[in-house]
XYZ file of C-alpha atoms in Angstrom:
260
model
C -14.393 -24.163 46.708
C -14.125 -21.589 49.503
C -12.475 -22.637 52.745
C -14.686 -23.150 55.750
C -14.839 -20.475 58.415
C -11.427 -20.227 60.148
C -12.577 -21.598 63.494
C -9.949 -24.323 63.466
C -7.950 -25.309 66.515
C -4.469 -23.818 66.743
C -1.667 -25.941 68.157
C 0.410 -25.070 71.206
C 1.629 -21.478 70.904
C 5.159 -22.183 72.121
C 5.636 -25.023 69.634
C 4.518 -22.859 66.724
C 6.645 -19.962 67.946
C 9.738 -22.185 68.036
C 9.054 -23.557 64.536
C 8.634 -20.026 63.218
C 12.055 -19.151 64.624
C 13.525 -22.090 62.701
C 11.708 -21.323 59.435
C 12.365 -17.584 59.448
C 13.344 -15.258 56.609
C 16.946 -16.449 56.874
C 15.756 -19.963 56.030
C 14.039 -18.804 52.839
C 16.322 -15.954 51.779
C 19.821 -17.232 52.619
C 21.695 -20.547 52.571
C 22.533 -20.467 56.296
C 20.154 -23.292 57.233
C 19.861 -25.104 53.898
C 22.805 -24.804 51.514
C 20.640 -26.022 48.604
C 17.734 -23.618 49.170
C 16.622 -21.777 46.037
C 15.384 -18.220 46.204
C 11.828 -17.488 45.057
C 13.004 -16.118 41.704
C 14.899 -19.373 41.046
C 12.080 -21.579 42.327
C 9.141 -20.063 40.430
C 10.165 -21.190 36.887
C 10.504 -24.776 38.155
C 7.174 -24.509 39.975
C 5.457 -23.128 36.865
C 6.842 -25.965 34.768
C 5.767 -28.494 37.417
C 2.258 -27.017 37.610
C 1.792 -27.340 33.839
C 2.880 -30.974 34.028
C 0.575 -31.728 36.970
C -2.374 -30.083 35.224
C -1.659 -32.170 32.130
C -1.444 -35.314 34.243
C -4.263 -34.883 36.786
C -6.522 -32.030 35.502
C -7.246 -30.626 38.994
C -9.901 -27.965 39.529
C -8.376 -27.043 42.898
C -5.088 -27.704 44.640
C -3.689 -27.539 48.172
C 0.078 -27.271 48.687
C 0.985 -28.413 52.209
C 4.250 -26.872 53.388
C 3.999 -24.276 50.622
C 6.874 -22.063 51.789
C 6.818 -18.788 49.870
C 4.018 -20.128 47.681
C 5.766 -20.513 44.319
C 3.776 -23.621 43.337
C 0.476 -22.072 44.492
C 1.281 -18.903 42.533
C 2.050 -21.004 39.445
C -1.316 -22.788 39.618
C -3.101 -19.453 40.086
C -1.249 -18.002 37.089
C -2.465 -21.019 35.073
C -6.075 -20.471 36.103
C -6.373 -23.201 38.755
C -7.752 -22.356 42.197
C -4.988 -23.097 44.684
C -4.261 -22.721 48.399
C -1.143 -23.062 50.541
C -0.426 -23.711 54.208
C 2.865 -23.436 56.063
C 4.017 -23.082 59.669
C 6.308 -20.168 58.790
C 4.695 -16.759 59.230
C 7.584 -15.224 57.267
C 7.025 -17.574 54.322
C 3.281 -16.932 54.358
C 3.904 -13.173 54.501
C 6.072 -13.430 51.365
C 3.486 -15.676 49.674
C 0.713 -13.161 50.351
C 2.812 -10.286 49.039
C 3.431 -12.193 45.810
C -0.206 -13.261 45.367
C -1.450 -9.682 45.825
C 0.362 -8.914 42.572
C -1.806 -11.561 40.874
C -5.137 -11.029 42.674
C -5.193 -7.255 42.865
C -8.841 -7.001 43.928
C -8.610 -9.659 46.668
C -9.255 -8.729 50.285
C -6.737 -9.842 52.912
C -9.090 -12.548 54.191
C -9.464 -13.922 50.642
C -5.746 -14.497 50.097
C -5.233 -18.277 49.746
C -2.510 -18.780 52.375
C -2.713 -19.863 56.023
C -0.209 -20.196 58.871
C -0.733 -23.810 59.921
C 1.302 -26.305 61.932
C 0.316 -29.448 60.027
C 1.414 -31.708 62.893
C -1.160 -30.166 65.257
C -3.613 -27.770 63.570
C -6.851 -28.526 61.758
C -6.714 -27.556 58.080
C -9.224 -24.711 57.489
C -11.029 -26.501 54.669
C -14.152 -28.579 54.221
C -14.082 -32.370 53.942
C -13.455 -33.983 50.537
C -12.818 -30.684 48.765
C -9.460 -30.982 46.947
C -8.685 -32.726 43.657
C -4.926 -32.545 44.202
C -2.783 -32.132 47.323
C 0.978 -31.693 47.088
C 3.624 -32.051 49.793
C 6.915 -31.117 48.150
C 9.899 -31.639 50.471
C 7.653 -31.526 53.531
C 7.613 -34.993 55.103
C 11.372 -35.002 55.725
C 10.880 -31.990 58.057
C 8.165 -33.472 60.282
C 8.475 -35.089 63.694
C 5.139 -36.916 63.514
C 2.681 -37.905 60.782
C -0.632 -39.164 62.163
C -2.450 -35.840 62.511
C -1.038 -34.368 59.302
C -1.951 -37.383 57.164
C -5.388 -37.690 58.752
C -6.095 -34.060 57.858
C -4.817 -34.494 54.304
C -7.007 -37.580 53.952
C -10.005 -35.636 55.289
C -9.774 -32.784 52.757
C -8.780 -34.927 49.740
C -11.783 -35.960 47.659
C -12.600 -39.502 46.577
C -10.978 -39.191 43.149
C -8.188 -36.891 44.329
C -4.448 -37.518 44.319
C -1.851 -36.798 46.994
C 1.667 -36.215 45.652
C 4.680 -36.506 47.929
C 8.216 -35.534 46.919
C 11.102 -36.010 49.322
C 14.852 -36.584 49.191
C 16.506 -39.851 48.303
C 18.743 -41.134 51.137
C 22.323 -40.329 50.205
C 21.492 -37.697 47.590
C 23.279 -34.363 47.855
C 19.967 -32.723 48.832
C 19.509 -35.010 51.832
C 22.446 -33.234 53.486
C 23.018 -29.585 54.252
C 19.651 -28.742 55.831
C 19.646 -28.671 59.611
C 15.846 -28.977 59.674
C 15.679 -32.452 58.101
C 14.188 -34.889 60.626
C 13.567 -37.983 58.547
C 15.278 -39.190 55.360
C 14.353 -42.751 54.434
C 13.822 -45.128 51.523
C 10.706 -45.068 49.359
C 9.492 -48.417 50.693
C 9.482 -47.044 54.244
C 7.434 -44.006 53.191
C 4.917 -46.132 51.311
C 4.462 -48.347 54.363
C 3.952 -45.284 56.581
C 1.328 -43.858 54.201
C -0.384 -47.234 54.017
C -0.640 -47.299 57.812
C -2.447 -43.959 57.648
C -4.994 -44.876 54.985
C -3.296 -44.213 51.634
C -2.174 -46.443 48.783
C 0.228 -45.795 45.905
C -1.446 -45.665 42.498
C -0.268 -48.328 40.074
C -0.333 -46.323 36.844
C 2.051 -43.550 37.848
C 4.690 -44.511 35.252
C 2.074 -44.150 32.503
C 0.858 -40.857 33.964
C 4.457 -39.665 34.312
C 4.930 -39.910 30.538
C 2.054 -37.467 30.061
C 3.491 -35.243 32.831
C 6.958 -35.261 31.252
C 5.761 -34.434 27.742
C 3.506 -31.572 28.888
C 6.041 -30.119 31.352
C 8.026 -27.238 29.766
C 11.803 -27.630 30.085
C 13.726 -25.456 32.518
C 17.218 -26.891 32.112
C 19.215 -26.520 28.889
C 19.385 -30.270 28.230
C 15.594 -30.496 28.200
C 15.368 -27.547 25.824
C 17.936 -29.148 23.513
C 15.987 -32.435 23.458
C 12.855 -30.603 22.344
C 14.754 -28.603 19.705
C 16.087 -31.896 18.308
C 12.564 -33.320 18.148
C 13.286 -35.882 20.878
C 10.210 -35.145 23.031
C 9.462 -38.881 23.401
C 12.784 -39.323 25.204
C 11.874 -36.786 27.906
C 9.923 -39.176 30.195
C 12.913 -41.495 30.661
C 15.323 -38.561 30.944
C 13.204 -36.839 33.595
C 12.469 -40.081 35.455
C 16.193 -40.879 35.779
C 16.979 -37.311 36.808
C 14.254 -37.227 39.479
C 14.991 -40.711 40.825
C 18.628 -39.811 41.376
C 17.781 -37.166 43.955
C 14.092 -37.447 44.811
C 11.440 -39.902 45.830
C 8.095 -39.172 44.148
C 4.999 -40.998 45.374
C 1.456 -40.513 44.078
C -1.236 -41.682 46.488
C -4.992 -41.998 46.839
C -6.904 -42.474 50.034
C -8.115 -45.919 50.979
C -11.880 -46.271 51.441
C -11.709 -49.791 52.859
C -11.629 -48.374 56.393
C -7.959 -49.169 56.908
């Protein structure tokens, strides 16, 4: 699934320039702007574990990570043999992501590297219609000022059977504070209504799918490892669900074909 030719419209230069100043190397490599920010080396094991769980749950042939940052989740999918792409407004993050992916795709030309500098609130995604099985937006929506263009583009490139996974911070959780770039922290019901307005609906069987995700997802934290060592793998779905729900909102969506 190659991307289309990169003849997409680029948003206003000054807007993108200002966003790149906000999401600079300090944002990704220090805790000056987000006191909870993990470095790439800390993030990759979690991303690898997440990718295994998502593959077990959704079996995607190709994936797009919107707001990919330094590309840890994209790199994890690539390492697991799944074709994956990432877009982010930060040229510094994309530069790091490309450096890391060159270690994995040693024969790839620069133009073949699967990362693009994109302002998702204004730019056209450089991909064909209906081409992705899975699109992720992990801690992205809380950073945006507007949603119409971004969600329309995600809907355009998501295929008919594809899934769109959103993860954002629970209001009042420790992760909802301490990042000066957060624009919008709200309850799950508000997010679902917003997505509905833009042509998405929440799938009804996510709790059943989550069990499969939780069992296939390798543990990163010691408690998860101890549960597996004790033969308590069946307890992991409830353990992970409670842990995620404490701090994060996770929504799995499909696009609505009713014309709404």
